[in-house]
Amino acid sequence: MADEEILQRIMEGVREGDETLVTEWTGKAITAGLEPLVVINDGLTKGIQAVGTLFGNGTYFLPDLLLGAKAMDAGIKVIEPLMAGKKREFLGRVLMGTVQGDLHEIGKNIVIMMLKTAGFEVLDLGVDVPAQRFIEQTLEFKPDIIGISALLTTTVGRQKEIVELLQEEGLREKVKVMIGGAPINQNWADTIGADGYAEDASVAVEVAKRLLGMSVG
């Protein structure tokens, strides 16, 4: 079977959100001798980009987006052991999490998928994340951007706490801070000293690119 056909099957598997299919064909790609980075770039990434396009034009909905993400991750897990010494090209690194006391994650997960689709490497800390954990993972992961989500009026103050802690730890000048969530607006971002505010997932990609000095056109 031609390499192009194998990659096409992987792409279609991600687009369809079929973890089993993606795992199977990613394994076949490796057996056939395809380079891991080729499988990622020309199979898995193209698949998630297709998912992002379908989501953006209203053909796909949140469940489809999440299924596509899981399918892509399934393929990545097959390839990861072979990636030693090989460097994937990303637009930048983003550390994402929902603040302590807040269990909302749907909005955060959509933003993460849109960022991944756009070519960012994203580490998801999940929900109910203490401020100190943002600091610890900033030191370990060394992100370009920290994305902080808060969906409750009672938890938005945690965003300010994290920004202040970054300052105290001498990390504030090393990362850009992007915030979001239903109660959040630009005024709050300005008040706490965040670098960017994203009102929805599509805007988050534009903001992230702008924060890193990239063209958003």
PDB file of C-alpha atoms in Angstrom:
ATOM      1  CA  MET A   1       0.000   0.000   0.000  1.00  0.00           C
ATOM      2  CA  ALA A   2       1.304   3.455  -0.915  1.00  0.00           C
ATOM      3  CA  ASP A   3       2.478   5.755   1.847  1.00  0.00           C
ATOM      4  CA  GLU A   4      -0.005   8.399   0.721  1.00  0.00           C
ATOM      5  CA  GLU A   5      -2.901   5.985   1.172  1.00  0.00           C
ATOM      6  CA  ILE A   6      -1.774   5.047   4.685  1.00  0.00           C
ATOM      7  CA  LEU A   7      -1.531   8.706   5.657  1.00  0.00           C
ATOM      8  CA  GLN A   8      -4.947   9.327   4.125  1.00  0.00           C
ATOM      9  CA  ARG A   9      -6.441   6.551   6.273  1.00  0.00           C
ATOM     10  CA  ILE A  10      -4.890   8.098   9.387  1.00  0.00           C
ATOM     11  CA  MET A  11      -6.228  11.531   8.471  1.00  0.00           C
ATOM     12  CA  GLU A  12      -9.708  10.131   7.860  1.00  0.00           C
ATOM     13  CA  GLY A  13      -9.593   8.249  11.155  1.00  0.00           C
ATOM     14  CA  VAL A  14      -8.880  11.448  13.066  1.00  0.00           C
ATOM     15  CA  ARG A  15     -11.534  13.329  11.124  1.00  0.00           C
ATOM     16  CA  GLU A  16     -14.063  10.615  11.970  1.00  0.00           C
ATOM     17  CA  GLY A  17     -12.955  10.466  15.617  1.00  0.00           C
ATOM     18  CA  ASP A  18     -12.142   6.759  15.351  1.00  0.00           C
ATOM     19  CA  GLU A  19      -9.415   5.940  17.900  1.00  0.00           C
ATOM     20  CA  THR A  20      -9.222   2.273  16.888  1.00  0.00           C
ATOM     21  CA  LEU A  21      -8.752   3.105  13.220  1.00  0.00           C
ATOM     22  CA  VAL A  22      -6.104   5.717  13.954  1.00  0.00           C
ATOM     23  CA  THR A  23      -4.191   3.378  16.262  1.00  0.00           C
ATOM     24  CA  GLU A  24      -4.295   0.598  13.663  1.00  0.00           C
ATOM     25  CA  TRP A  25      -3.148   2.715  10.722  1.00  0.00           C
ATOM     26  CA  THR A  26      -0.528   4.591  12.695  1.00  0.00           C
ATOM     27  CA  GLY A  27       0.961   1.215  13.585  1.00  0.00           C
ATOM     28  CA  LYS A  28       0.853   0.201   9.914  1.00  0.00           C
ATOM     29  CA  ALA A  29       2.568   3.455   8.975  1.00  0.00           C
ATOM     30  CA  ILE A  30       5.449   2.711  11.344  1.00  0.00           C
ATOM     31  CA  THR A  31       5.679  -0.882  10.107  1.00  0.00           C
ATOM     32  CA  ALA A  32       5.809   0.439   6.544  1.00  0.00           C
ATOM     33  CA  GLY A  33       8.797   2.563   7.496  1.00  0.00           C
ATOM     34  CA  LEU A  34       7.228   6.016   7.472  1.00  0.00           C
ATOM     35  CA  GLU A  35       9.061   8.586   9.553  1.00  0.00           C
ATOM     36  CA  PRO A  36       7.235   9.451  12.800  1.00  0.00           C
ATOM     37  CA  LEU A  37       7.262  13.167  11.987  1.00  0.00           C
ATOM     38  CA  VAL A  38       5.745  12.470   8.568  1.00  0.00           C
ATOM     39  CA  VAL A  39       2.946  10.487  10.195  1.00  0.00           C
ATOM     40  CA  ILE A  40       2.309  13.338  12.612  1.00  0.00           C
ATOM     41  CA  ASN A  41       2.484  16.157  10.094  1.00  0.00           C
ATOM     42  CA  ASP A  42       0.862  14.536   7.055  1.00  0.00           C
ATOM     43  CA  GLY A  43      -1.580  12.232   8.808  1.00  0.00           C
ATOM     44  CA  LEU A  44      -2.582  13.157  12.343  1.00  0.00           C
ATOM     45  CA  THR A  45      -2.181  16.927  12.041  1.00  0.00           C
ATOM     46  CA  LYS A  46      -4.022  17.124   8.726  1.00  0.00           C
ATOM     47  CA  GLY A  47      -6.815  15.113  10.305  1.00  0.00           C
ATOM     48  CA  ILE A  48      -7.236  17.440  13.279  1.00  0.00           C
ATOM     49  CA  GLN A  49      -7.026  20.440  10.958  1.00  0.00           C
ATOM     50  CA  ALA A  50      -9.946  18.987   9.014  1.00  0.00           C
ATOM     51  CA  VAL A  51     -11.852  18.572  12.278  1.00  0.00           C
ATOM     52  CA  GLY A  52     -11.129  22.194  13.162  1.00  0.00           C
ATOM     53  CA  THR A  53     -12.372  23.385   9.785  1.00  0.00           C
ATOM     54  CA  LEU A  54     -15.586  21.380  10.095  1.00  0.00           C
ATOM     55  CA  PHE A  55     -16.108  22.704  13.606  1.00  0.00           C
ATOM     56  CA  GLY A  56     -15.469  26.242  12.467  1.00  0.00           C
ATOM     57  CA  ASN A  57     -18.033  26.121   9.681  1.00  0.00           C
ATOM     58  CA  GLY A  58     -20.705  24.578  11.888  1.00  0.00           C
ATOM     59  CA  THR A  59     -20.638  21.084  10.360  1.00  0.00           C
ATOM     60  CA  TYR A  60     -19.069  19.557  13.465  1.00  0.00           C
ATOM     61  CA  PHE A  61     -20.013  20.200  17.079  1.00  0.00           C
ATOM     62  CA  LEU A  62     -18.213  19.875  20.409  1.00  0.00           C
ATOM     63  CA  PRO A  63     -18.544  16.062  20.682  1.00  0.00           C
ATOM     64  CA  ASP A  64     -17.013  15.697  17.199  1.00  0.00           C
ATOM     65  CA  LEU A  65     -14.159  18.010  18.194  1.00  0.00           C
ATOM     66  CA  LEU A  66     -13.394  16.016  21.319  1.00  0.00           C
ATOM     67  CA  LEU A  67     -13.573  12.685  19.472  1.00  0.00           C
ATOM     68  CA  GLY A  68     -11.132  13.990  16.898  1.00  0.00           C
ATOM     69  CA  ALA A  69      -8.769  15.091  19.656  1.00  0.00           C
ATOM     70  CA  LYS A  70      -8.892  11.683  21.319  1.00  0.00           C
ATOM     71  CA  ALA A  71      -8.258   9.966  18.000  1.00  0.00           C
ATOM     72  CA  MET A  72      -5.236  12.144  17.325  1.00  0.00           C
ATOM     73  CA  ASP A  73      -3.888  11.500  20.826  1.00  0.00           C
ATOM     74  CA  ALA A  74      -4.266   7.755  20.224  1.00  0.00           C
ATOM     75  CA  GLY A  75      -1.996   8.061  17.205  1.00  0.00           C
ATOM     76  CA  ILE A  76       0.509  10.201  19.078  1.00  0.00           C
ATOM     77  CA  LYS A  77       0.761   7.545  21.797  1.00  0.00           C
ATOM     78  CA  VAL A  78       1.779   4.973  19.184  1.00  0.00           C
ATOM     79  CA  ILE A  79       4.487   7.273  17.827  1.00  0.00           C
ATOM     80  CA  GLU A  80       5.864   8.792  21.054  1.00  0.00           C
ATOM     81  CA  PRO A  81       8.256   5.900  21.842  1.00  0.00           C
ATOM     82  CA  LEU A  82       9.881   6.455  18.448  1.00  0.00           C
ATOM     83  CA  MET A  83      10.297  10.194  18.836  1.00  0.00           C
ATOM     84  CA  ALA A  84      13.532  10.228  20.854  1.00  0.00           C
ATOM     85  CA  GLY A  85      15.851  12.799  19.360  1.00  0.00           C
ATOM     86  CA  LYS A  86      13.242  14.023  16.891  1.00  0.00           C
ATOM     87  CA  LYS A  87      11.795  17.492  17.298  1.00  0.00           C
ATOM     88  CA  ARG A  88       8.294  18.414  16.222  1.00  0.00           C
ATOM     89  CA  GLU A  89       7.783  21.918  14.944  1.00  0.00           C
ATOM     90  CA  PHE A  90       5.237  23.940  16.931  1.00  0.00           C
ATOM     91  CA  LEU A  91       4.195  27.573  16.758  1.00  0.00           C
ATOM     92  CA  GLY A  92       4.662  27.769  20.512  1.00  0.00           C
ATOM     93  CA  ARG A  93       3.963  26.112  23.855  1.00  0.00           C
ATOM     94  CA  VAL A  94       0.820  26.818  25.837  1.00  0.00           C
ATOM     95  CA  LEU A  95       0.076  25.779  29.416  1.00  0.00           C
ATOM     96  CA  MET A  96      -3.676  25.653  30.063  1.00  0.00           C
ATOM     97  CA  GLY A  97      -5.824  25.103  33.117  1.00  0.00           C
ATOM     98  CA  THR A  98      -9.009  26.062  34.944  1.00  0.00           C
ATOM     99  CA  VAL A  99      -8.412  27.772  38.276  1.00  0.00           C
ATOM    100  CA  GLN A 100      -8.818  26.223  41.716  1.00  0.00           C
ATOM    101  CA  GLY A 101     -12.424  25.936  42.841  1.00  0.00           C
ATOM    102  CA  ASP A 102     -13.753  25.791  39.284  1.00  0.00           C
ATOM    103  CA  LEU A 103     -14.637  22.485  37.594  1.00  0.00           C
ATOM    104  CA  HIS A 104     -15.689  23.847  34.202  1.00  0.00           C
ATOM    105  CA  GLU A 105     -13.698  22.446  31.310  1.00  0.00           C
ATOM    106  CA  ILE A 106     -15.752  22.459  28.108  1.00  0.00           C
ATOM    107  CA  GLY A 107     -14.657  25.942  27.063  1.00  0.00           C
ATOM    108  CA  LYS A 108     -11.049  25.205  27.992  1.00  0.00           C
ATOM    109  CA  ASN A 109     -11.089  21.967  26.009  1.00  0.00           C
ATOM    110  CA  ILE A 110     -12.415  23.723  22.918  1.00  0.00           C
ATOM    111  CA  VAL A 111      -9.674  26.333  23.171  1.00  0.00           C
ATOM    112  CA  ILE A 112      -7.063  23.593  23.561  1.00  0.00           C
ATOM    113  CA  MET A 113      -8.295  21.815  20.458  1.00  0.00           C
ATOM    114  CA  MET A 114      -8.334  24.996  18.426  1.00  0.00           C
ATOM    115  CA  LEU A 115      -4.788  25.783  19.563  1.00  0.00           C
ATOM    116  CA  LYS A 116      -3.601  22.289  18.675  1.00  0.00           C
ATOM    117  CA  THR A 117      -5.289  22.553  15.311  1.00  0.00           C
ATOM    118  CA  ALA A 118      -3.467  25.817  14.697  1.00  0.00           C
ATOM    119  CA  GLY A 119      -0.121  24.177  15.477  1.00  0.00           C
ATOM    120  CA  PHE A 120       0.531  24.898  19.146  1.00  0.00           C
ATOM    121  CA  GLU A 121       1.836  22.372  21.666  1.00  0.00           C
ATOM    122  CA  VAL A 122      -0.523  22.405  24.645  1.00  0.00           C
ATOM    123  CA  LEU A 123      -0.208  20.966  28.134  1.00  0.00           C
ATOM    124  CA  ASP A 124      -3.602  20.695  29.831  1.00  0.00           C
ATOM    125  CA  LEU A 125      -3.506  20.889  33.630  1.00  0.00           C
ATOM    126  CA  GLY A 126      -7.217  20.137  33.833  1.00  0.00           C
ATOM    127  CA  VAL A 127      -9.626  21.793  36.260  1.00  0.00           C
ATOM    128  CA  ASP A 128      -9.470  22.961  39.882  1.00  0.00           C
ATOM    129  CA  VAL A 129      -5.789  23.791  39.462  1.00  0.00           C
ATOM    130  CA  PRO A 130      -4.044  25.519  42.413  1.00  0.00           C
ATOM    131  CA  ALA A 131      -2.002  28.600  41.579  1.00  0.00           C
ATOM    132  CA  GLN A 132       1.183  26.901  42.741  1.00  0.00           C
ATOM    133  CA  ARG A 133       0.718  24.142  40.190  1.00  0.00           C
ATOM    134  CA  PHE A 134       0.686  26.718  37.398  1.00  0.00           C
ATOM    135  CA  ILE A 135       4.045  27.903  38.741  1.00  0.00           C
ATOM    136  CA  GLU A 136       5.497  24.407  39.025  1.00  0.00           C
ATOM    137  CA  GLN A 137       4.472  23.493  35.496  1.00  0.00           C
ATOM    138  CA  THR A 138       5.729  26.805  34.124  1.00  0.00           C
ATOM    139  CA  LEU A 139       9.154  25.916  35.468  1.00  0.00           C
ATOM    140  CA  GLU A 140       8.977  22.377  34.079  1.00  0.00           C
ATOM    141  CA  PHE A 141       7.147  22.822  30.757  1.00  0.00           C
ATOM    142  CA  LYS A 142       8.590  26.271  29.955  1.00  0.00           C
ATOM    143  CA  PRO A 143       5.563  27.541  28.022  1.00  0.00           C
ATOM    144  CA  ASP A 144       5.457  30.654  25.870  1.00  0.00           C
ATOM    145  CA  ILE A 145       1.876  31.331  26.991  1.00  0.00           C
ATOM    146  CA  ILE A 146      -0.134  30.458  30.099  1.00  0.00           C
ATOM    147  CA  GLY A 147      -3.883  30.200  29.488  1.00  0.00           C
ATOM    148  CA  ILE A 148      -6.010  30.611  32.620  1.00  0.00           C
ATOM    149  CA  SER A 149      -9.725  29.817  32.513  1.00  0.00           C
ATOM    150  CA  ALA A 150     -12.345  30.804  35.098  1.00  0.00           C
ATOM    151  CA  LEU A 151     -16.079  30.348  34.580  1.00  0.00           C
ATOM    152  CA  LEU A 152     -17.413  31.438  37.960  1.00  0.00           C
ATOM    153  CA  THR A 153     -17.577  34.959  39.354  1.00  0.00           C
ATOM    154  CA  THR A 154     -16.361  33.474  42.633  1.00  0.00           C
ATOM    155  CA  THR A 155     -13.164  32.101  41.052  1.00  0.00           C
ATOM    156  CA  VAL A 156     -12.028  34.836  38.657  1.00  0.00           C
ATOM    157  CA  GLY A 157      -9.870  36.291  41.425  1.00  0.00           C
ATOM    158  CA  ARG A 158      -7.687  33.185  41.111  1.00  0.00           C
ATOM    159  CA  GLN A 159      -6.495  34.512  37.767  1.00  0.00           C
ATOM    160  CA  LYS A 160      -5.125  37.589  39.488  1.00  0.00           C
ATOM    161  CA  GLU A 161      -3.513  35.390  42.133  1.00  0.00           C
ATOM    162  CA  ILE A 162      -1.669  33.394  39.473  1.00  0.00           C
ATOM    163  CA  VAL A 163      -0.417  36.514  37.692  1.00  0.00           C
ATOM    164  CA  GLU A 164       0.851  37.904  41.005  1.00  0.00           C
ATOM    165  CA  LEU A 165       2.533  34.620  41.900  1.00  0.00           C
ATOM    166  CA  LEU A 166       4.287  34.546  38.527  1.00  0.00           C
ATOM    167  CA  GLN A 167       5.591  38.008  39.341  1.00  0.00           C
ATOM    168  CA  GLU A 168       6.774  36.956  42.798  1.00  0.00           C
ATOM    169  CA  GLU A 169       8.590  33.937  41.393  1.00  0.00           C
ATOM    170  CA  GLY A 170      10.378  36.018  38.747  1.00  0.00           C
ATOM    171  CA  LEU A 171       8.572  34.280  35.892  1.00  0.00           C
ATOM    172  CA  ARG A 172       6.219  37.004  34.704  1.00  0.00           C
ATOM    173  CA  GLU A 173       8.568  38.427  32.090  1.00  0.00           C
ATOM    174  CA  LYS A 174       9.255  34.968  30.659  1.00  0.00           C
ATOM    175  CA  VAL A 175       5.672  34.101  29.674  1.00  0.00           C
ATOM    176  CA  LYS A 176       2.589  35.709  28.212  1.00  0.00           C
ATOM    177  CA  VAL A 177      -0.667  35.314  30.138  1.00  0.00           C
ATOM    178  CA  MET A 178      -3.958  34.817  28.316  1.00  0.00           C
ATOM    179  CA  ILE A 179      -7.244  34.605  30.242  1.00  0.00           C
ATOM    180  CA  GLY A 180     -10.811  33.676  29.402  1.00  0.00           C
ATOM    181  CA  GLY A 181     -14.156  32.569  30.779  1.00  0.00           C
ATOM    182  CA  ALA A 182     -17.761  33.697  30.837  1.00  0.00           C
ATOM    183  CA  PRO A 183     -17.361  36.483  33.457  1.00  0.00           C
ATOM    184  CA  ILE A 184     -14.090  37.731  31.936  1.00  0.00           C
ATOM    185  CA  ASN A 185     -13.670  40.878  29.855  1.00  0.00           C
ATOM    186  CA  GLN A 186     -10.870  43.081  28.596  1.00  0.00           C
ATOM    187  CA  ASN A 187     -11.198  45.409  31.557  1.00  0.00           C
ATOM    188  CA  TRP A 188     -10.485  42.555  33.968  1.00  0.00           C
ATOM    189  CA  ALA A 189      -7.511  41.462  31.861  1.00  0.00           C
ATOM    190  CA  ASP A 190      -6.122  45.002  32.046  1.00  0.00           C
ATOM    191  CA  THR A 191      -6.785  45.173  35.777  1.00  0.00           C
ATOM    192  CA  ILE A 192      -4.811  42.045  36.642  1.00  0.00           C
ATOM    193  CA  GLY A 193      -2.056  42.672  34.114  1.00  0.00           C
ATOM    194  CA  ALA A 194      -2.822  39.813  31.710  1.00  0.00           C
ATOM    195  CA  ASP A 195      -1.320  40.094  28.232  1.00  0.00           C
ATOM    196  CA  GLY A 196      -4.404  38.902  26.388  1.00  0.00           C
ATOM    197  CA  TYR A 197      -8.097  38.128  26.698  1.00  0.00           C
ATOM    198  CA  ALA A 198     -10.012  35.699  24.488  1.00  0.00           C
ATOM    199  CA  GLU A 199     -13.780  35.778  24.397  1.00  0.00           C
ATOM    200  CA  ASP A 200     -14.076  32.464  22.526  1.00  0.00           C
ATOM    201  CA  ALA A 201     -12.001  29.633  21.067  1.00  0.00           C
ATOM    202  CA  SER A 202     -11.429  31.106  17.618  1.00  0.00           C
ATOM    203  CA  VAL A 203     -10.290  34.403  19.109  1.00  0.00           C
ATOM    204  CA  ALA A 204      -7.974  32.515  21.474  1.00  0.00           C
ATOM    205  CA  VAL A 205      -5.908  31.302  18.520  1.00  0.00           C
ATOM    206  CA  GLU A 206      -5.627  34.832  17.150  1.00  0.00           C
ATOM    207  CA  VAL A 207      -4.664  36.201  20.563  1.00  0.00           C
ATOM    208  CA  ALA A 208      -2.051  33.491  21.080  1.00  0.00           C
ATOM    209  CA  LYS A 209      -0.470  34.204  17.715  1.00  0.00           C
ATOM    210  CA  ARG A 210      -0.493  37.929  18.336  1.00  0.00           C
ATOM    211  CA  LEU A 211       1.134  37.501  21.746  1.00  0.00           C
ATOM    212  CA  LEU A 212       3.999  35.656  20.075  1.00  0.00           C
ATOM    213  CA  GLY A 213       4.341  38.245  17.338  1.00  0.00           C
ATOM    214  CA  MET A 214       2.820  36.145  14.560  1.00  0.00           C
ATOM    215  CA  SER A 215       0.561  37.269  11.756  1.00  0.00           C
ATOM    216  CA  VAL A 216      -3.122  36.481  12.327  1.00  0.00           C
ATOM    217  CA  GLY A 217      -4.254  37.302   8.831  1.00  0.00           C
TER     218      GLY A 217
END
